[in-house]
Coordinates of C-alpha atoms in Angstrom, one line a residue:
M1 CA 1.3 16.8 -22.9
T2 CA 3.9 16.0 -24.9
K3 CA 6.1 12.7 -24.3
L4 CA 8.3 14.7 -22.1
D5 CA 5.9 16.1 -19.5
T6 CA 4.3 12.3 -19.5
A7 CA 7.7 11.0 -18.7
V8 CA 8.6 13.9 -15.7
T9 CA 5.6 13.4 -14.2
T10 CA 5.4 10.2 -14.2
R11 CA 9.0 9.9 -12.9
P12 CA 9.5 8.4 -8.9
T13 CA 9.6 10.8 -6.5
R14 CA 12.7 10.5 -4.0
I15 CA 11.1 10.6 -0.9
R16 CA 12.4 7.5 0.2
Y17 CA 16.1 9.1 0.3
I18 CA 14.4 11.7 3.3
I19 CA 13.1 8.7 5.7
A20 CA 16.9 7.3 5.4
I21 CA 18.1 10.9 7.1
L22 CA 15.8 10.3 9.6
L23 CA 16.3 6.4 10.0
F24 CA 20.5 7.6 10.0
I25 CA 19.9 10.5 12.8
T26 CA 17.7 7.9 15.0
V27 CA 20.3 5.7 14.9
V28 CA 23.2 8.2 16.2
I29 CA 20.9 9.6 19.6
N30 CA 20.2 6.2 19.8
Y31 CA 23.6 4.9 20.2
M32 CA 24.7 7.8 22.1
D33 CA 22.7 7.1 24.5
R34 CA 23.9 3.5 24.4
A35 CA 27.5 4.8 25.0
N36 CA 27.0 7.8 27.5
L37 CA 27.8 5.4 30.5
S38 CA 31.1 3.9 28.6
I39 CA 32.5 7.6 28.7
A40 CA 31.5 8.9 31.7
M41 CA 32.2 5.4 33.4
P42 CA 36.2 5.8 34.6
A43 CA 35.0 9.2 36.3
L44 CA 32.1 7.9 37.5
S45 CA 33.7 4.8 38.8
Q46 CA 36.0 6.8 40.9
E47 CA 34.1 8.8 42.4
F48 CA 31.3 6.4 43.3
D49 CA 34.6 3.5 44.3
L50 CA 33.0 0.7 42.0
T51 CA 34.8 -2.9 41.4
T52 CA 34.9 -3.7 38.1
G53 CA 32.4 -6.9 38.8
Q54 CA 30.4 -3.6 39.9
Q55 CA 31.0 -1.4 36.6
G56 CA 30.9 -4.6 34.6
L57 CA 27.3 -5.5 36.1
L58 CA 26.6 -1.8 35.7
L59 CA 27.7 -1.7 32.1
S60 CA 25.2 -4.7 31.2
A61 CA 22.5 -2.9 32.9
F62 CA 20.9 -1.7 30.0
G63 CA 21.5 -5.3 27.9
W64 CA 19.2 -7.1 30.7
T65 CA 16.4 -4.8 29.8
Y66 CA 17.0 -4.2 26.1
A67 CA 16.7 -8.5 25.5
A68 CA 14.5 -8.9 27.9
M69 CA 12.2 -6.5 26.1
Q70 CA 12.4 -7.8 22.1
L71 CA 9.6 -9.5 21.7
P72 CA 7.5 -7.8 23.9
G73 CA 8.9 -5.1 21.4
G74 CA 8.3 -6.7 18.5
W75 CA 5.1 -7.5 19.4
L76 CA 4.8 -3.7 19.3
V77 CA 6.1 -3.0 16.7
D78 CA 3.7 -5.1 14.6
R79 CA 0.5 -3.7 16.4
V80 CA 1.6 0.0 16.2
R81 CA 2.8 2.3 13.9
P82 CA 6.4 3.3 13.8
R83 CA 4.9 7.3 14.0
V84 CA 3.6 7.2 17.4
L85 CA 5.9 3.7 18.6
Y86 CA 9.6 6.0 18.4
A87 CA 8.3 8.7 19.1
A88 CA 7.0 7.0 22.4
C89 CA 9.9 5.3 22.9
L90 CA 12.6 8.3 22.3
V91 CA 11.2 10.8 24.8
L92 CA 10.7 7.8 27.5
W93 CA 14.3 6.4 26.9
S94 CA 15.8 10.2 27.0
L95 CA 14.0 11.4 29.8
A96 CA 15.7 8.0 31.9
T97 CA 19.1 9.0 30.0
L98 CA 18.7 12.8 31.5
F99 CA 18.2 11.5 35.2
M100 CA 21.3 9.6 35.2
G101 CA 22.9 12.7 34.9
M102 CA 21.0 13.6 38.1
S103 CA 22.2 10.4 40.0
G104 CA 23.9 10.2 43.1
G105 CA 24.5 6.4 43.9
F106 CA 25.1 3.3 42.4
V107 CA 21.9 1.8 42.6
A108 CA 20.4 4.8 40.9
L109 CA 22.2 3.7 38.4
I110 CA 21.4 1.0 37.3
I111 CA 17.7 1.2 38.0
L112 CA 17.5 3.7 35.5
R113 CA 20.1 1.7 32.7
L114 CA 17.7 -0.9 33.3
M115 CA 14.5 2.0 31.8
V116 CA 17.4 3.2 29.2
G117 CA 17.4 -0.2 27.9
G118 CA 13.5 -1.7 28.2
F119 CA 12.9 1.6 26.2
E120 CA 15.4 1.4 23.6
A121 CA 13.8 -2.3 23.1
P122 CA 11.9 -1.7 20.3
A123 CA 14.2 0.8 18.1
Y124 CA 16.1 -1.7 15.5
P125 CA 13.1 -3.9 15.0
I126 CA 11.2 -0.6 14.2
N127 CA 14.2 0.8 11.9
N128 CA 14.0 -3.0 9.6
K129 CA 10.3 -2.3 9.7
V130 CA 10.2 0.9 8.4
A131 CA 13.3 0.1 5.7
T132 CA 11.1 -2.9 4.9
A133 CA 8.1 -0.9 3.8
W134 CA 10.0 2.6 2.0
F135 CA 12.7 0.8 0.4
P136 CA 13.0 -2.1 -2.5
E137 CA 15.4 -4.9 -2.1
R138 CA 17.6 -3.7 -4.6
E139 CA 18.5 -0.4 -2.5
R140 CA 17.8 -2.3 1.1
G141 CA 21.4 -3.5 1.6
R142 CA 22.7 0.7 0.5
V143 CA 20.0 2.0 3.4
I144 CA 20.7 -0.8 5.9
A145 CA 24.0 0.2 5.7
F146 CA 23.7 4.0 5.9
Y147 CA 21.0 4.1 8.7
T148 CA 23.2 1.9 10.5
S149 CA 26.5 4.0 10.1
G150 CA 24.4 6.4 12.5
Q151 CA 25.9 4.6 15.2
F152 CA 29.2 4.5 14.4
I153 CA 29.5 8.3 13.4
G154 CA 27.8 9.1 16.0
L155 CA 29.8 7.6 18.1
A156 CA 33.4 8.4 16.3
L157 CA 32.1 12.3 16.2
L158 CA 30.4 12.4 19.8
T159 CA 33.1 10.9 22.4
P160 CA 35.5 12.6 21.7
V161 CA 32.8 16.0 22.3
L162 CA 31.2 14.0 25.3
S163 CA 34.8 13.4 26.9
W164 CA 35.3 16.4 26.5
L165 CA 32.7 17.9 27.8
Q166 CA 32.8 15.4 31.0
T167 CA 36.6 17.2 32.0
V168 CA 35.1 20.5 31.2
L169 CA 31.6 20.5 33.4
T170 CA 31.1 16.9 35.3
W171 CA 29.9 13.4 33.6
H172 CA 26.1 14.2 35.5
W173 CA 26.4 16.2 32.1
V174 CA 27.2 13.2 30.0
F175 CA 23.6 12.5 30.2
I176 CA 21.8 15.0 31.0
L177 CA 22.6 16.5 27.6
T178 CA 22.3 13.5 25.6
G179 CA 18.5 13.2 27.0
V180 CA 17.7 17.0 26.3
V181 CA 18.8 15.9 22.3
G182 CA 16.5 13.1 22.4
I183 CA 13.1 14.3 24.1
I184 CA 13.6 17.4 21.3
W185 CA 14.3 14.3 17.8
A186 CA 11.4 13.0 19.3
A187 CA 9.1 15.8 18.6
I188 CA 11.1 15.9 14.6
W189 CA 10.0 12.2 14.1
W190 CA 6.6 12.7 15.1
F191 CA 6.1 15.7 12.6
V192 CA 7.9 14.5 9.6
Y193 CA 7.5 10.9 9.3
R194 CA 4.8 9.1 7.5
E195 CA 4.1 5.6 5.9
P196 CA 4.8 5.5 2.5
R197 CA 0.6 6.5 0.9
D198 CA 0.2 9.0 3.4
K199 CA 3.4 11.2 3.3
S200 CA 2.9 14.3 1.3
G201 CA 5.1 14.6 -2.1
V202 CA 5.1 10.4 -2.9
N203 CA 3.9 10.1 -6.2
Q204 CA 2.3 6.8 -7.2
A205 CA 5.7 5.9 -9.3
E206 CA 7.6 5.7 -6.4
I207 CA 4.9 3.4 -4.2
D208 CA 5.0 1.2 -8.0
L209 CA 8.9 0.8 -7.8
I210 CA 9.4 0.3 -4.0
A211 CA 6.6 -2.1 -4.6
S212 CA 8.2 -3.7 -7.5
G213 CA 11.1 -4.3 -5.6
G214 CA 10.0 -6.0 -3.0
G215 CA 9.5 -3.9 -0.5
L216 CA 5.8 -3.8 1.4
V217 CA 4.5 -0.6 1.1
D218 CA 1.3 -1.4 2.5
V219 CA 3.3 -4.0 5.9
E220 CA 1.3 -0.8 7.9
S221 CA -2.6 -1.8 6.9
G222 CA -3.3 -4.5 9.2
T223 CA -2.7 -2.6 12.2
S224 CA -6.5 -1.2 12.3
K225 CA -8.2 -1.5 15.3
E226 CA -10.1 -4.6 13.5
S227 CA -7.1 -6.2 12.0
K228 CA -4.7 -5.8 14.7
P229 CA -2.2 -9.4 14.8
K230 CA -2.5 -11.1 18.5
L231 CA 0.8 -12.6 19.6
K232 CA 0.4 -16.3 19.3
W233 CA 2.2 -19.0 20.5
S234 CA 2.2 -20.2 16.6
D235 CA 4.1 -17.5 15.8
V236 CA 6.7 -17.6 18.4
K237 CA 6.8 -21.5 17.0
V238 CA 7.3 -19.9 13.9
V239 CA 10.7 -17.7 14.7
L240 CA 12.1 -20.4 16.7
T241 CA 12.0 -23.3 15.5
R242 CA 13.9 -22.4 12.1
R243 CA 17.6 -23.3 10.9
K244 CA 17.8 -20.2 9.1
L245 CA 16.4 -18.2 11.4
W246 CA 18.7 -19.5 14.3
G247 CA 21.8 -18.7 12.2
I248 CA 20.9 -15.0 11.7
Y249 CA 20.2 -15.0 15.8
L250 CA 23.6 -16.8 16.7
G251 CA 25.4 -14.8 14.3
Q252 CA 24.0 -11.7 15.6
F253 CA 24.7 -12.8 18.8
C254 CA 28.6 -13.3 18.0
L255 CA 28.5 -9.9 15.6
T256 CA 27.0 -7.8 18.5
S257 CA 29.5 -9.1 21.4
T258 CA 32.4 -6.9 19.6
L259 CA 29.9 -4.1 19.5
W260 CA 29.9 -3.5 23.4
F261 CA 32.9 -4.7 23.5
F262 CA 33.4 -0.9 22.0
L263 CA 30.8 0.4 23.5
T264 CA 31.2 -0.7 27.3
W265 CA 34.7 -2.0 28.0
F266 CA 36.9 0.0 25.4
P267 CA 37.0 3.5 26.9
T268 CA 37.9 2.4 30.4
Y269 CA 40.8 0.0 28.6
L270 CA 42.7 2.9 27.0
V271 CA 42.5 5.2 30.4
D272 CA 43.0 1.9 32.9
Y273 CA 45.2 -0.8 31.1
R274 CA 46.9 2.1 28.8
G275 CA 46.8 5.7 30.8
M276 CA 45.6 7.5 28.8
D277 CA 43.7 10.8 29.9
Y278 CA 40.0 11.2 29.4
I279 CA 40.5 13.8 26.3
E280 CA 43.1 11.3 24.6
S281 CA 41.6 8.3 25.1
G282 CA 38.4 10.1 24.0
F283 CA 40.2 10.8 20.8
M284 CA 41.5 7.5 20.4
A285 CA 38.6 5.4 21.1
S286 CA 36.7 7.6 17.7
L287 CA 39.3 6.0 15.2
P288 CA 38.2 2.8 15.6
F289 CA 34.7 4.2 14.7
I290 CA 35.7 5.9 12.3
A291 CA 37.3 2.8 10.7
A292 CA 33.9 0.4 11.5
L293 CA 31.2 3.9 9.7
V294 CA 33.7 3.2 6.7
G295 CA 33.5 -0.6 7.0
V296 CA 29.7 -0.4 7.0
L297 CA 29.5 2.3 4.0
L298 CA 31.6 0.2 2.2
S299 CA 29.7 -3.4 2.9
G300 CA 26.4 -2.1 2.0
W301 CA 27.8 -0.7 -1.0
V302 CA 29.5 -4.0 -2.0
S303 CA 26.5 -5.9 -1.0
D304 CA 24.2 -4.3 -3.9
L305 CA 26.9 -3.8 -6.2
M306 CA 26.9 -8.2 -6.1
V307 CA 23.3 -7.9 -6.3
K308 CA 23.2 -6.1 -9.5
K309 CA 25.8 -8.2 -11.0
G310 CA 23.6 -11.2 -11.0
L311 CA 25.1 -12.9 -7.8
S312 CA 22.7 -15.0 -5.4
L313 CA 21.5 -12.6 -3.0
G314 CA 22.7 -15.7 -0.2
T315 CA 26.2 -14.7 -1.9
A316 CA 25.8 -11.0 -1.7
R317 CA 24.4 -10.4 1.9
K318 CA 26.2 -13.2 3.8
L319 CA 29.8 -12.6 2.4
P320 CA 30.8 -9.2 3.5
I321 CA 29.7 -10.5 7.1
I322 CA 31.5 -13.7 6.8
I323 CA 34.7 -11.3 6.4
G324 CA 33.5 -8.4 8.5
L325 CA 33.5 -11.0 11.7
A326 CA 36.7 -13.2 10.5
M327 CA 38.9 -9.7 10.6
T328 CA 37.0 -9.2 14.4
V329 CA 40.0 -11.5 15.3
F330 CA 42.8 -8.9 14.7
M331 CA 41.6 -7.5 17.9
L332 CA 43.8 -9.8 19.6
G333 CA 47.0 -8.5 18.0
A334 CA 46.7 -6.3 21.4
N335 CA 47.7 -8.8 23.5
Y336 CA 51.3 -8.4 22.0
T337 CA 51.9 -5.1 21.9
D338 CA 53.0 -2.0 24.0
S339 CA 52.4 0.4 21.9
S340 CA 48.9 2.5 21.7
A341 CA 49.2 3.1 18.2
L342 CA 49.3 0.0 17.2
V343 CA 46.3 -1.0 19.4
I344 CA 44.5 1.2 17.8
V345 CA 45.7 -0.7 14.8
F346 CA 44.8 -3.3 16.1
M347 CA 41.4 -2.3 17.4
S348 CA 40.6 -0.1 14.3
I349 CA 40.9 -3.4 11.7
A350 CA 38.6 -5.3 14.0
F351 CA 36.4 -2.7 14.2
F352 CA 36.1 -1.8 10.3
G353 CA 35.6 -5.7 10.4
N354 CA 32.6 -5.4 12.5
G355 CA 31.0 -2.8 10.7
F356 CA 31.9 -4.4 7.3
A357 CA 29.2 -7.1 8.9
S358 CA 26.9 -4.6 10.0
I359 CA 23.8 -5.9 7.4
T360 CA 22.6 -8.7 9.1
W361 CA 18.7 -6.5 9.0
S362 CA 19.0 -7.2 5.9
L363 CA 19.0 -11.1 6.3
V364 CA 16.1 -10.3 8.7
S365 CA 13.9 -8.6 5.8
A366 CA 14.8 -11.2 4.0
L367 CA 14.1 -14.2 5.5
A368 CA 11.8 -13.3 7.8
P369 CA 8.1 -14.8 7.2
E370 CA 6.1 -11.9 5.8
R371 CA 3.7 -11.5 8.5
L372 CA 6.1 -11.5 11.4
L373 CA 8.5 -9.1 10.5
G374 CA 8.2 -7.5 13.9
L375 CA 8.1 -10.7 15.7
T376 CA 11.3 -12.0 14.1
G377 CA 13.2 -8.9 14.1
G378 CA 12.5 -8.6 17.8
M379 CA 13.4 -12.5 18.2
F380 CA 17.2 -11.1 15.6
N381 CA 17.2 -8.8 18.5
F382 CA 16.7 -10.5 21.8
I383 CA 18.7 -13.4 20.9
G384 CA 21.8 -10.8 19.6
N385 CA 21.4 -8.9 22.4
L386 CA 22.3 -11.0 24.6
S387 CA 25.4 -10.3 24.2
S388 CA 24.6 -7.2 25.5
I389 CA 24.5 -8.5 29.3
A390 CA 26.9 -11.6 28.4
T391 CA 30.1 -9.2 27.1
P392 CA 30.1 -6.5 30.1
I393 CA 30.1 -8.6 32.7
V394 CA 32.3 -11.7 31.1
I395 CA 35.2 -9.3 30.7
G396 CA 34.3 -7.3 34.8
F397 CA 34.9 -10.9 36.0
L398 CA 37.4 -12.1 33.3
V399 CA 40.3 -9.1 33.7
T400 CA 42.0 -8.3 36.6
D401 CA 43.6 -5.0 38.1
V402 CA 46.7 -5.7 35.7
D403 CA 45.8 -7.6 32.9
F404 CA 43.4 -7.3 30.0
A405 CA 44.3 -10.1 27.8
P406 CA 41.5 -12.2 28.4
A407 CA 39.1 -10.1 27.3
F408 CA 41.0 -10.5 23.5
V409 CA 40.9 -13.9 23.5
Y410 CA 36.8 -14.3 24.2
M411 CA 36.1 -11.3 21.9
A412 CA 38.4 -13.4 19.4
A413 CA 36.4 -17.8 20.5
I414 CA 32.8 -15.7 20.3
T415 CA 34.2 -14.2 16.4
I416 CA 35.0 -17.9 15.0
V417 CA 31.5 -18.7 16.1
G418 CA 29.9 -16.1 14.1
V419 CA 31.8 -17.2 11.5
L420 CA 30.9 -20.9 11.2
S421 CA 27.0 -20.0 12.1
Y422 CA 26.7 -17.7 9.2
V423 CA 28.6 -20.7 7.0
F424 CA 26.7 -23.6 8.2
L425 CA 22.9 -22.2 9.3
V426 CA 21.5 -19.7 7.2
G427 CA 22.2 -21.7 3.8
K428 CA 20.0 -20.0 0.9
V429 CA 18.3 -16.7 1.5
E430 CA 15.0 -16.7 1.1
R431 CA 12.0 -16.0 2.8
V432 CA 11.3 -18.4 5.5
E433 CA 7.2 -19.9 5.2
D434 CA 4.5 -19.0 7.4

């Protein structure tokens, strides 16, 4: 065998990039099922004669169970392999979504939306665990940015499509078709995904590349029947008593508050407060999502480039988050213009910032105790996604039938708190001691 032949046989394979694509598509479906209610809400609320308060409660229903199930979901992530858990969750939340299209009343919609939230709870902790197992630290920022961009690509491309579908058929089909797509993807995930050492096509050189770069290729080695981790209060204490972890928890709450505004009230704002029709609002609502997509892809590239250039991991991960959070304050500009075009400009700048800040899961990978990746991710997602409850309800009670301005003041204030959290609480980025 020549030296050239040896080099070829020892060159790392790139199966990990296929895993990144699997995560990306799963996130697209995940967020399509979170946003479909906001698209259907104007027509749905008219059919059921819902007040703004009732709309806020319905829009927040997902968040109640999504947040409540983060800790149990994180515990499951530490016990059940991603191949099994993700497929099961996809089927269950997709069925609940499908049945929302068959609902005939407000109560049924809330119950089913609660089910969607509960079954989606483990999704991002699973994503984080998969990324930590499959990618070295120097690639993880870009990978997390890539699959996170799925939420914005899906929303940017599918918002106009679902709005058109609602106009051509009815709002019922928005839920039915998105539910069917999720069930099909669950089967694909089950047949394709495997752990690094179990995946066909992966050579030892790729395993070594991941492991030497900080990837936890054997993170699933503790999930055998004999050694499954048991939930202990001492573990909960660890993830609740570390200042660094609280910095990212609070920061995530503030970051996702903006996201949940766009996922819940933004289409209603365009239709009811800016006078757009459903198709026009679907197109205009997609523009900020495209801006967010550019932001999240750029942030991952910038963050990993800073690591490559020798900047500290803390600077490389935190700076895009802080800059992005600060940019979301631009949404206040909507309170000072009557131009719909300028409103979209302000919203696009704000949501670009939200996307640019959306590599926060890279800090979970870098800070979480190795044994408690799932539990830390669950706590991070639990506290962060309390915003999915607070944002729809608070906005629903702040706004009136003619005035939406208080909503943007609230969002700007929350964003400033997020900046302060990352500046003063997170500190040096290093793994928390278990």
